[in-house]
Coordinates of C-alpha atoms and ligand atoms in Angstrom, one line a residue:
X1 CA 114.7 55.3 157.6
X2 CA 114.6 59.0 159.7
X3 CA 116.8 60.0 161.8
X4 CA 115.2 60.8 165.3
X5 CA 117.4 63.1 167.8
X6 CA 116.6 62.2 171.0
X7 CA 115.9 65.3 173.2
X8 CA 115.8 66.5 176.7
X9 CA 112.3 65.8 178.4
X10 CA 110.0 68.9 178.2
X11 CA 111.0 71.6 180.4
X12 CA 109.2 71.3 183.9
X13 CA 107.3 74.6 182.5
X14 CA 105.0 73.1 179.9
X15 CA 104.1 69.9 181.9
X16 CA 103.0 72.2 184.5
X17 CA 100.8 74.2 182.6
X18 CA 98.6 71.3 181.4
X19 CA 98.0 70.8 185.2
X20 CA 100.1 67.1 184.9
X21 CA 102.7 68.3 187.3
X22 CA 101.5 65.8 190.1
X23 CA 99.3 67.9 191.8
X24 CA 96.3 66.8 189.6
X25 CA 94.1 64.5 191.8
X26 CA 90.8 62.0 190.9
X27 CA 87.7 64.5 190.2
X28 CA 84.5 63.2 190.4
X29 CA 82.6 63.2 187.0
X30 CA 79.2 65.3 188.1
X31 CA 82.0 67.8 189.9
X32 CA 83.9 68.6 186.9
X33 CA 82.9 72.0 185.6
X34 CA 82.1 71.9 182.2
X35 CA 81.7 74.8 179.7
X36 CA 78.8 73.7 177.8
X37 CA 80.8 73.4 174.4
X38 CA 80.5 77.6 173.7
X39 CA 81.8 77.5 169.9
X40 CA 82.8 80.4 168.1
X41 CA 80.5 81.0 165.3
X42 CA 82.2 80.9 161.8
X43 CA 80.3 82.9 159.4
X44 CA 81.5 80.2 156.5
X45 CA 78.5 77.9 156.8
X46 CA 80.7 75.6 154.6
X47 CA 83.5 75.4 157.3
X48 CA 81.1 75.4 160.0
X49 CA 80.1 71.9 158.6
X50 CA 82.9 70.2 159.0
X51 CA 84.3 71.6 161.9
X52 CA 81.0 70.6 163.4
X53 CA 79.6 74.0 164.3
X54 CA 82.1 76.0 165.1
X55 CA 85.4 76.6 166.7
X56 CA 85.9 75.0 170.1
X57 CA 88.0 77.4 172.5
X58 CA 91.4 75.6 173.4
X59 CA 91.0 72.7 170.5
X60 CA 93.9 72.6 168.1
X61 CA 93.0 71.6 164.5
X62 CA 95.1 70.9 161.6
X63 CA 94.4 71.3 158.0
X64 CA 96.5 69.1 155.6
X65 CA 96.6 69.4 152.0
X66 CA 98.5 69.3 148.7
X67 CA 101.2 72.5 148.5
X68 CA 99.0 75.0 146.0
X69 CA 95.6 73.4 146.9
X70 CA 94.7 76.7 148.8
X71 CA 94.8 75.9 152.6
X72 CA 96.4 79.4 153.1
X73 CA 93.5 81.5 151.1
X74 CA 90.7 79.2 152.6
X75 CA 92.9 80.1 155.9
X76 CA 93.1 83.9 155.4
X77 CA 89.5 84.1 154.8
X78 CA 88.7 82.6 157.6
X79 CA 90.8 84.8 159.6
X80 CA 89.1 87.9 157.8
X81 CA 86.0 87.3 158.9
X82 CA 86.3 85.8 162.6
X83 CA 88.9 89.3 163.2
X84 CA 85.6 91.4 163.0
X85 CA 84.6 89.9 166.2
X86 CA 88.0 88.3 168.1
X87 CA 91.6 88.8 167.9
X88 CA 93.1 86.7 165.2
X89 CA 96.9 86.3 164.7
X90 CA 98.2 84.5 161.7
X91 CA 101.9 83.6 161.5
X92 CA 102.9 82.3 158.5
X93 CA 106.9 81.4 157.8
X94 CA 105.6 81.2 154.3
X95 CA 104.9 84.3 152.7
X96 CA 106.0 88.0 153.4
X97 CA 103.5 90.4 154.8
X98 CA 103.2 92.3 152.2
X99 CA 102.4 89.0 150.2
X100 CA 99.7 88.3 153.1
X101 CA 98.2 91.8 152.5
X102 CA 98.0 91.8 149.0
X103 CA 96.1 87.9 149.2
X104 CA 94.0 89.8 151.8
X105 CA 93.1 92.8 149.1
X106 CA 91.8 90.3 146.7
X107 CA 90.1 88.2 149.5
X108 CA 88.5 91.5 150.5
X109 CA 87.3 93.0 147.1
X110 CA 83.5 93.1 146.7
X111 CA 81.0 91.9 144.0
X112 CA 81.3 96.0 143.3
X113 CA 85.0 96.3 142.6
X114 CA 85.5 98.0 146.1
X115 CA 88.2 96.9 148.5
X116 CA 86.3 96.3 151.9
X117 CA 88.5 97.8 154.8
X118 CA 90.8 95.0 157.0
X119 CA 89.3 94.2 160.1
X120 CA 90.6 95.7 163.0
X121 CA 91.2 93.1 165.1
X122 CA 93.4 90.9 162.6
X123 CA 97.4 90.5 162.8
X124 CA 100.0 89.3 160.7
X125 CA 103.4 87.8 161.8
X126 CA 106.0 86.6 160.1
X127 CA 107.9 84.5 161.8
X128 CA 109.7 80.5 162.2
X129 CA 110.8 80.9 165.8
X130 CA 108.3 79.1 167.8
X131 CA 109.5 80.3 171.2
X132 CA 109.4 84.0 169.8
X133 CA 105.6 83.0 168.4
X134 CA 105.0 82.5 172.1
X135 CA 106.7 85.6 173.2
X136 CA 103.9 87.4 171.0
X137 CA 100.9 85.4 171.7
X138 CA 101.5 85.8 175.5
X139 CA 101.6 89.9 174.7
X140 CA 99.0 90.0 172.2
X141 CA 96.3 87.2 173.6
X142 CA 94.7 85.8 170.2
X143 CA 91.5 84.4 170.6
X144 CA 92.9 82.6 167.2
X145 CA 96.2 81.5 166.2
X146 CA 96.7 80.7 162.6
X147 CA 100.7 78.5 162.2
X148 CA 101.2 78.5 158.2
X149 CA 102.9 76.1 157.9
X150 CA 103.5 73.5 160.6
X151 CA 106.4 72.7 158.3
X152 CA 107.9 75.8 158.7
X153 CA 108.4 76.9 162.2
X154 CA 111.0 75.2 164.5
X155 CA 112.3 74.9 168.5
X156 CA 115.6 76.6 168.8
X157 CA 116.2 74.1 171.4
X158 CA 116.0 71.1 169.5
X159 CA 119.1 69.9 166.6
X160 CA 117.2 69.2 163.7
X161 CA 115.9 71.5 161.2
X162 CA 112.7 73.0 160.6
X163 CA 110.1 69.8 159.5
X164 CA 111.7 67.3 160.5
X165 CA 109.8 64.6 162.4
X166 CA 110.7 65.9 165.2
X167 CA 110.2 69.3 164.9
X168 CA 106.6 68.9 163.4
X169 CA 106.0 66.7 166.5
X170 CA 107.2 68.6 169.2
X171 CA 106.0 71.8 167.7
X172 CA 102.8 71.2 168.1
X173 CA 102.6 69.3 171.1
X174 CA 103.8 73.0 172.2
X175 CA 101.0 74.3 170.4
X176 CA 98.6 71.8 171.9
X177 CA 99.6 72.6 175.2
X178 CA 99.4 76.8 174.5
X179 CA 95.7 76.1 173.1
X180 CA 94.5 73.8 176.2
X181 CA 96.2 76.3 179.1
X182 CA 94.6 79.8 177.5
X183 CA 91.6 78.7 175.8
X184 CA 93.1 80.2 172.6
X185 CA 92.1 77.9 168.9
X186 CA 94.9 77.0 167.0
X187 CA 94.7 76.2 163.6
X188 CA 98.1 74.5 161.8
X189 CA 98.5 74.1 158.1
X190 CA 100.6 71.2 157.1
X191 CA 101.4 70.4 153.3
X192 CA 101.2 66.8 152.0
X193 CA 104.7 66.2 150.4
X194 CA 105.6 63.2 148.6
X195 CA 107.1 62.1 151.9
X196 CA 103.9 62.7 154.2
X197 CA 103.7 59.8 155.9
X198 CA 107.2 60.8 157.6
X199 CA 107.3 64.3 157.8
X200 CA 103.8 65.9 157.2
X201 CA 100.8 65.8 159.0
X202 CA 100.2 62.1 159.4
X203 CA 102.5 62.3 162.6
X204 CA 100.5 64.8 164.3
X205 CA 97.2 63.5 163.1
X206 CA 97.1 62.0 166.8
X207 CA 98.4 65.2 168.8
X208 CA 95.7 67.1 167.3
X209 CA 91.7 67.5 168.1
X210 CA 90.6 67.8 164.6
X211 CA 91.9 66.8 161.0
X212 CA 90.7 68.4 158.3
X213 CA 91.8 67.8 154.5
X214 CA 91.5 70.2 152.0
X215 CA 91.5 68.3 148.3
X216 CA 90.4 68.4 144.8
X217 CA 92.1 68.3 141.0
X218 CA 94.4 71.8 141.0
X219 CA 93.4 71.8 137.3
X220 CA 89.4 72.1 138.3
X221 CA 88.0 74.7 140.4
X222 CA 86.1 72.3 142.6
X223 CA 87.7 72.0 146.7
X224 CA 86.6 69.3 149.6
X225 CA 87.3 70.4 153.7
X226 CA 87.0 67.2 154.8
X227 CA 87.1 65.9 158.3
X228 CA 88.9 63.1 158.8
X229 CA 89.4 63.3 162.8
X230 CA 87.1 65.1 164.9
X231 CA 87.2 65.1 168.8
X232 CA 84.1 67.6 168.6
X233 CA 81.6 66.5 165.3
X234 CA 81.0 64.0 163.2
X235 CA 83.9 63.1 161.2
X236 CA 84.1 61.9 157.0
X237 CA 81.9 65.4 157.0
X238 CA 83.2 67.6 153.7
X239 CA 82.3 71.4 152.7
X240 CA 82.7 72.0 149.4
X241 CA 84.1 75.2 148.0
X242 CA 85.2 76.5 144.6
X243 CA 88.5 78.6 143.9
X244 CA 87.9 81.5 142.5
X245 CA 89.3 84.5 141.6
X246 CA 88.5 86.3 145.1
X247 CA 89.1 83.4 147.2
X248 CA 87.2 79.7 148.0
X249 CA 83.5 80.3 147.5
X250 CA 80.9 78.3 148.8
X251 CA 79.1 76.3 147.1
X252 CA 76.0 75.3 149.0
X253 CA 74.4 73.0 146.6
X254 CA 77.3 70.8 145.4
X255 CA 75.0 68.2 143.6
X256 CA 73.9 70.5 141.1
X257 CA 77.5 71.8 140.5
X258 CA 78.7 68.1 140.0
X259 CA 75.8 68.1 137.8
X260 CA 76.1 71.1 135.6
X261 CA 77.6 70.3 133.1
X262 CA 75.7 66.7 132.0
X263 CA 74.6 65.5 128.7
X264 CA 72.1 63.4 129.9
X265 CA 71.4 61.8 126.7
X266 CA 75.1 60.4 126.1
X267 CA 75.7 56.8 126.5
X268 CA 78.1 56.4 129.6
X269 CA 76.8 58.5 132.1
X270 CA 75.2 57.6 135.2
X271 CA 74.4 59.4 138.0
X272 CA 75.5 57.7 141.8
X273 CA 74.4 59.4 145.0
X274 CA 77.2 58.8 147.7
X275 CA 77.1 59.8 151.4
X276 CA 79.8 62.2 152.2
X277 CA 79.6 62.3 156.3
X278 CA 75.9 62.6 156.4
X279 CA 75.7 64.8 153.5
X280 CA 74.3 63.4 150.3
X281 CA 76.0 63.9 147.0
X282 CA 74.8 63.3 143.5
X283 CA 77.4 63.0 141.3
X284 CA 77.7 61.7 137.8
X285 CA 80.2 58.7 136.8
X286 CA 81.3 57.9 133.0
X287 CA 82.1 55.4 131.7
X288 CA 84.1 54.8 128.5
X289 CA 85.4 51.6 126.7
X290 CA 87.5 51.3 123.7
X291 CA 89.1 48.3 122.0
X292 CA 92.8 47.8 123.2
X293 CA 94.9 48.0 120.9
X294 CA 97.7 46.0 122.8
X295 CA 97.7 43.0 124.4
X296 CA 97.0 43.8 127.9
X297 CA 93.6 46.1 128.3
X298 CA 93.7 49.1 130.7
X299 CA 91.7 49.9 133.2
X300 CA 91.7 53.5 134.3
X301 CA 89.8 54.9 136.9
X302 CA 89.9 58.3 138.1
X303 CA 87.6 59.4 141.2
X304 CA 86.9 55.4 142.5
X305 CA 89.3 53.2 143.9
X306 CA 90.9 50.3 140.9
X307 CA 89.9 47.4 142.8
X308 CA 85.6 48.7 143.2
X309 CA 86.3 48.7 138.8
X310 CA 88.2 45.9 138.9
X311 CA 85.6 43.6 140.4
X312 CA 82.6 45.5 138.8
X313 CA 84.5 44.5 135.5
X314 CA 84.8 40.7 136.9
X315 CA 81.0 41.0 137.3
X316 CA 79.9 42.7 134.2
X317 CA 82.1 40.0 132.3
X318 CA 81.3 36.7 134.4
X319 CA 77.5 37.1 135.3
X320 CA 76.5 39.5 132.8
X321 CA 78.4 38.3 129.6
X322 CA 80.1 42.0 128.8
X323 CA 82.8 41.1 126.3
X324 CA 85.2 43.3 128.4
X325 CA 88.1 40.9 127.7
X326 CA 89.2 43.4 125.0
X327 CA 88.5 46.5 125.7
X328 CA 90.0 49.4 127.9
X329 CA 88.3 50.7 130.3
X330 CA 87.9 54.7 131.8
X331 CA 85.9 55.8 134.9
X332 CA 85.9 58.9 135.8
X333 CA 83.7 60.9 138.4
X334 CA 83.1 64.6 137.3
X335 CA 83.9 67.5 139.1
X336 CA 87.1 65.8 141.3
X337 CA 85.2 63.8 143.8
X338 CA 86.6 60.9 145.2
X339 CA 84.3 58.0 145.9
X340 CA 85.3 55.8 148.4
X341 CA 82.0 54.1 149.2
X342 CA 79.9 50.8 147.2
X343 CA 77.3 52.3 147.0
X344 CA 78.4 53.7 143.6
X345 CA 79.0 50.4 142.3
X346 CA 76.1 50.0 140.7
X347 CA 76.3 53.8 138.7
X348 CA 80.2 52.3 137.6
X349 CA 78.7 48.9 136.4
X350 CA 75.4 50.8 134.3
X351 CA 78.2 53.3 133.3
X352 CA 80.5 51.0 131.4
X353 CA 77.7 49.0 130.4
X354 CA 75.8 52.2 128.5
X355 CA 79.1 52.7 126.8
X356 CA 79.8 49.1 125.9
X357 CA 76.4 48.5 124.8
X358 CA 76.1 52.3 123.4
X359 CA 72.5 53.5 125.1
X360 CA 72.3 55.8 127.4
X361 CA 71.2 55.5 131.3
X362 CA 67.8 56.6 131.9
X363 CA 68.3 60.4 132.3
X364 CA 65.7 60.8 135.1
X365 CA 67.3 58.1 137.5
X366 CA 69.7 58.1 140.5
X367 CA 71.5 54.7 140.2
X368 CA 72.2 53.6 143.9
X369 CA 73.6 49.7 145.4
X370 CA 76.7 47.7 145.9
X371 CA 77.5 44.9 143.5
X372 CA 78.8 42.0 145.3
X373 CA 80.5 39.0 143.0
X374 CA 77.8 37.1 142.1
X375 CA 76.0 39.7 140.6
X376 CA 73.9 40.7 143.3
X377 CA 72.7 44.0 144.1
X378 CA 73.7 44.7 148.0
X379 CA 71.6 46.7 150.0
X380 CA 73.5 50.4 151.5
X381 CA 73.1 52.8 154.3
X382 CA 71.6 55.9 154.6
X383 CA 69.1 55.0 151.7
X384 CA 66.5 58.0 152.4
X385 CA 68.9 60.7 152.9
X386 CA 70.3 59.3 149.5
X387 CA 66.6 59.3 147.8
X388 CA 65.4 62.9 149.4
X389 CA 68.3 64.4 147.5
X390 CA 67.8 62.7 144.3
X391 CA 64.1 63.8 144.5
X392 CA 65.4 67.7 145.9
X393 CA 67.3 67.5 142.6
X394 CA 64.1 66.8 140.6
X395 CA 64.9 62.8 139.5
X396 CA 62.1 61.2 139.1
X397 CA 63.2 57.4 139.9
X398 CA 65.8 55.8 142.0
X399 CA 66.9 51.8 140.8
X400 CA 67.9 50.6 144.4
X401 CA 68.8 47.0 146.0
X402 CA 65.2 45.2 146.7
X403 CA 64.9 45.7 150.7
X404 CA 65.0 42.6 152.2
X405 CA 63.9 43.9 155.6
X406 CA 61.0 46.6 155.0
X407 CA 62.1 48.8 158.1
X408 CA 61.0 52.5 157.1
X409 CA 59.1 53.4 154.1
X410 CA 60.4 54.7 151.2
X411 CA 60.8 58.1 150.5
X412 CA 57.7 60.1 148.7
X413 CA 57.9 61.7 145.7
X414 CA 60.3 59.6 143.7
X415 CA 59.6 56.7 142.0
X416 CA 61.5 53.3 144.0
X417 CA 62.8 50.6 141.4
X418 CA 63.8 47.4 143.1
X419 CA 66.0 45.5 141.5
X420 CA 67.5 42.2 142.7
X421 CA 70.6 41.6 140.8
X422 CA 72.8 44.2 138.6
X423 CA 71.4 42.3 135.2
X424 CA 67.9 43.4 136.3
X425 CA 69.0 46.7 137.6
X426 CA 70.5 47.1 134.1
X427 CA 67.6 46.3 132.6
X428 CA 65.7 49.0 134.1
X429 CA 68.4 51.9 133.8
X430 CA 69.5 51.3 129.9
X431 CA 67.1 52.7 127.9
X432 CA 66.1 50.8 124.6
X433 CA 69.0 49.0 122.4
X434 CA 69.6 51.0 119.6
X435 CA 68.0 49.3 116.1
X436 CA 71.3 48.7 114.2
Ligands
TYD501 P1 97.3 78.8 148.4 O1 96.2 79.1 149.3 O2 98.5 79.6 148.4 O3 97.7 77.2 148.5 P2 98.4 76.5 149.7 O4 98.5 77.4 150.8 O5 97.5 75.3 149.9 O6 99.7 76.0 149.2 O7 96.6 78.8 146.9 C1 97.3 78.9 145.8 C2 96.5 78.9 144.6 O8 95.3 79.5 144.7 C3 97.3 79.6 143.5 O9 97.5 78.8 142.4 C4 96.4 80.8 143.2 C5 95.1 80.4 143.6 N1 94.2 81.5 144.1 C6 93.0 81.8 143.4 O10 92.7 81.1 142.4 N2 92.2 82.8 143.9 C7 92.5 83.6 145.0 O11 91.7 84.4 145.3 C8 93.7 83.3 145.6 C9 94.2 84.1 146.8 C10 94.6 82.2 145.2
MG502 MG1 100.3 78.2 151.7

């Protein structure tokens, strides 16, 4: 249970400025002036991705993420580089500014040791007060506003302290309505606390234009942007980035990251390709089981969701005959992912079976197809973005569901294994049984 204060209705002032003060009246469609969608270029291709080009003047956009997962360095960086070309403002009720700077000195060291000189154009607030935000946005005009942390600033107005439900809410409907009557882009960080669902972002997920999620393991260097809402691009899109010492770098080729560090000849590794937006990933999965040595066996996935392992274990055991009955069980997906998607099913199921049976997947193959419960291999989407990446990557075969409707042709230069049930697709992917 939260407490809600009621509150006054919004001051005749702000319902005003989004022109719904009554004197708004029925446009036709072919009269309304449009501005044919001018983004602001951001030099981060990775960010670009997801936002879906760029930034749109007036949109509002929030990024969410675990407290330490780096929203405010991916945010500062951002900053840094659109300041060389438009006023930026970041306000954070977070950090001092002399904390801001000194992130902005090691954000702004280059490859040579050299500290690159701060942008002109780029301010620093520190400040809680939203009304006396306002006060300096109307004298300084950002292009970009930066709010770390949505969490953090307040109404004086209102009763209830700073992130409450209320607060979050009606904060940034102010900042909604700020962005929309100047044409200024907003950008709010909100942290994911334990209680998100009530007090983080999740209640201004709908006040916003775009949702973006910043997430990965804080023990690996690995970091998703993910768009989960997006009034102005494709949504599900991700960017992937890696923390390093300077700051999030990009890391335009995230298969072959995921991929570095493989010993392809180890039983229990199989490599899925998953569609991230419309971006293909290869990623590996392993798979590891181990006699229980209590009564009830565990199953313990990390990177896929426990009820895709717990029916691929159904499978393997019922049509398949694995004698998983006794053994515990461990997925895991390398580098942090998190796969939400079938289509990996069938790189889980070849995983755990390569362990079990102790032979390695064929090293050269992308595993790729949803198991369904009798044992089926179920046709995905999206198969020949899937297979040109595989083949980019240098794989030489892909075991896919046998296409029941032939609708395009397969992709050239890798080698298309049908397979029409998980047994056969197993057949093809483990290599030889070893001679005991
Ligand atoms: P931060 O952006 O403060 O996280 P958030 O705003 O999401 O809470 O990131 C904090 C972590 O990032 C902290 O553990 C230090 C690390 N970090 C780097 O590894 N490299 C860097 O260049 C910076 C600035 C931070
Ligand atoms: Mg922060």
């Amino acid at each position: 249970m939260v407490e809600e204060i009621l509150t006054p209705p919004a001051s005749s002032q702000t319902t005003a400025r989004r022109g719904l003060s009554g004197h708004a009246h029925p446009q036709r469609l072919d009269e309304v002036e449009s501005n044919h969608e001018e983004r602001l270029t951001v030099p981060i291709e990775e960010f670009a991705r997801v936002l879906g080009g760029g930034i749109v003047p007036g949109s509002i956009v929030l990024v969410g993420g675990d407290p330490g997962i780096g929203k405010s360095t991916l945010m500062l960086q951002m900053a840094l580089e659109m300041a060389k070309r438009i006023t930026v403002l970041y306000v954070s009720g977070e950090e001092s500014e002399r904390q801001i700077k000194m992130r902005s000195m090691r954000l702004l060291r280059q490859p040579d040791g050299e500290v690159a000189h701060p942008p002109q154009q780029m301010y620093l607030l520190t400040e809680t007060n939203l009304d006396a935000i306002f006060e300096h946005v109307n004298a300084l005009h950002p292009d970009l506003l930066i709010i770390d942390s949505i969490q953090t600033v307040y109404l004086p107005e209102l009763d209830t302290g700073a992130g409450s439900i209320t607060q979050v809410r009606e904060c940034s409907s102010r900042l909604r309505e700020a962005a929309k009557s100047s044409d200024m882009s907003v950008f709010v960080i909100g942290h994911v606390t334990k209680e998100g669902i009530i007090a983080g972002p999740r209640v201004l997920e709908h006040i916003v234009d775009t949702v973006l999620y910043l997430e990965g393991d804080r023990f690996l260097s690995f970091r998703l942007l993910r768009s989960v809402k997006n009034r102005f691009g494709a949504t599900s899109e991700v960017g992937v980035f890696e923390m390093h010492e300077h700051g999030m770098v990009e890391v335009p080729n995230p298969s072959e990251a995921f991929l570095a560090e493989r010993v392809a000849t180890a039983p229990g590794s199989a490599i899925a390709v998953t569609m991230e937006g419309t971006r293909p990933l290869l990623v590996e999965i392993q798979g590891l089981t181990s006699p229980s040595s209590f009564g009830i066996p565990r199953r313990t996935p990390n990177g896929v969701d426990i009820n895709r392992l717990l029916l691929i274990t159904a499978v393997l055991t019922r049509r398949l005959g694995q004698r998983l009955g006794e053994q515990d069980i461990f997925v895991n997906v390398v580098g942090g992912l998190r796969i939400g998607e079938p289509a990996a099913d069938l790189a889980i199921a070849a995983a755990i079976a390569s362990s079990m049976r102790d032979v390695p997947v064929r090293a050269d193959a992308v595993l790729i197809g949803e198991v369904g419960l009798s044992g089926e291999l179920r046709w995905v989407g999206q198969m020949n973005a899937r297979l040109n990446e595989a083949a980019k990557l240098g794989f030489r075969a892909a075991i896919v569901p046998r296409q029941v409707r032939r609708s395009e042709p397969w992709t050239k230069g890798i080698e298309i294994i049908e397979a029409r049930s998980l047994r056969e697709a197993l057949k093809f992917a483990l290599l030889e049984e070893k001679p005991q």
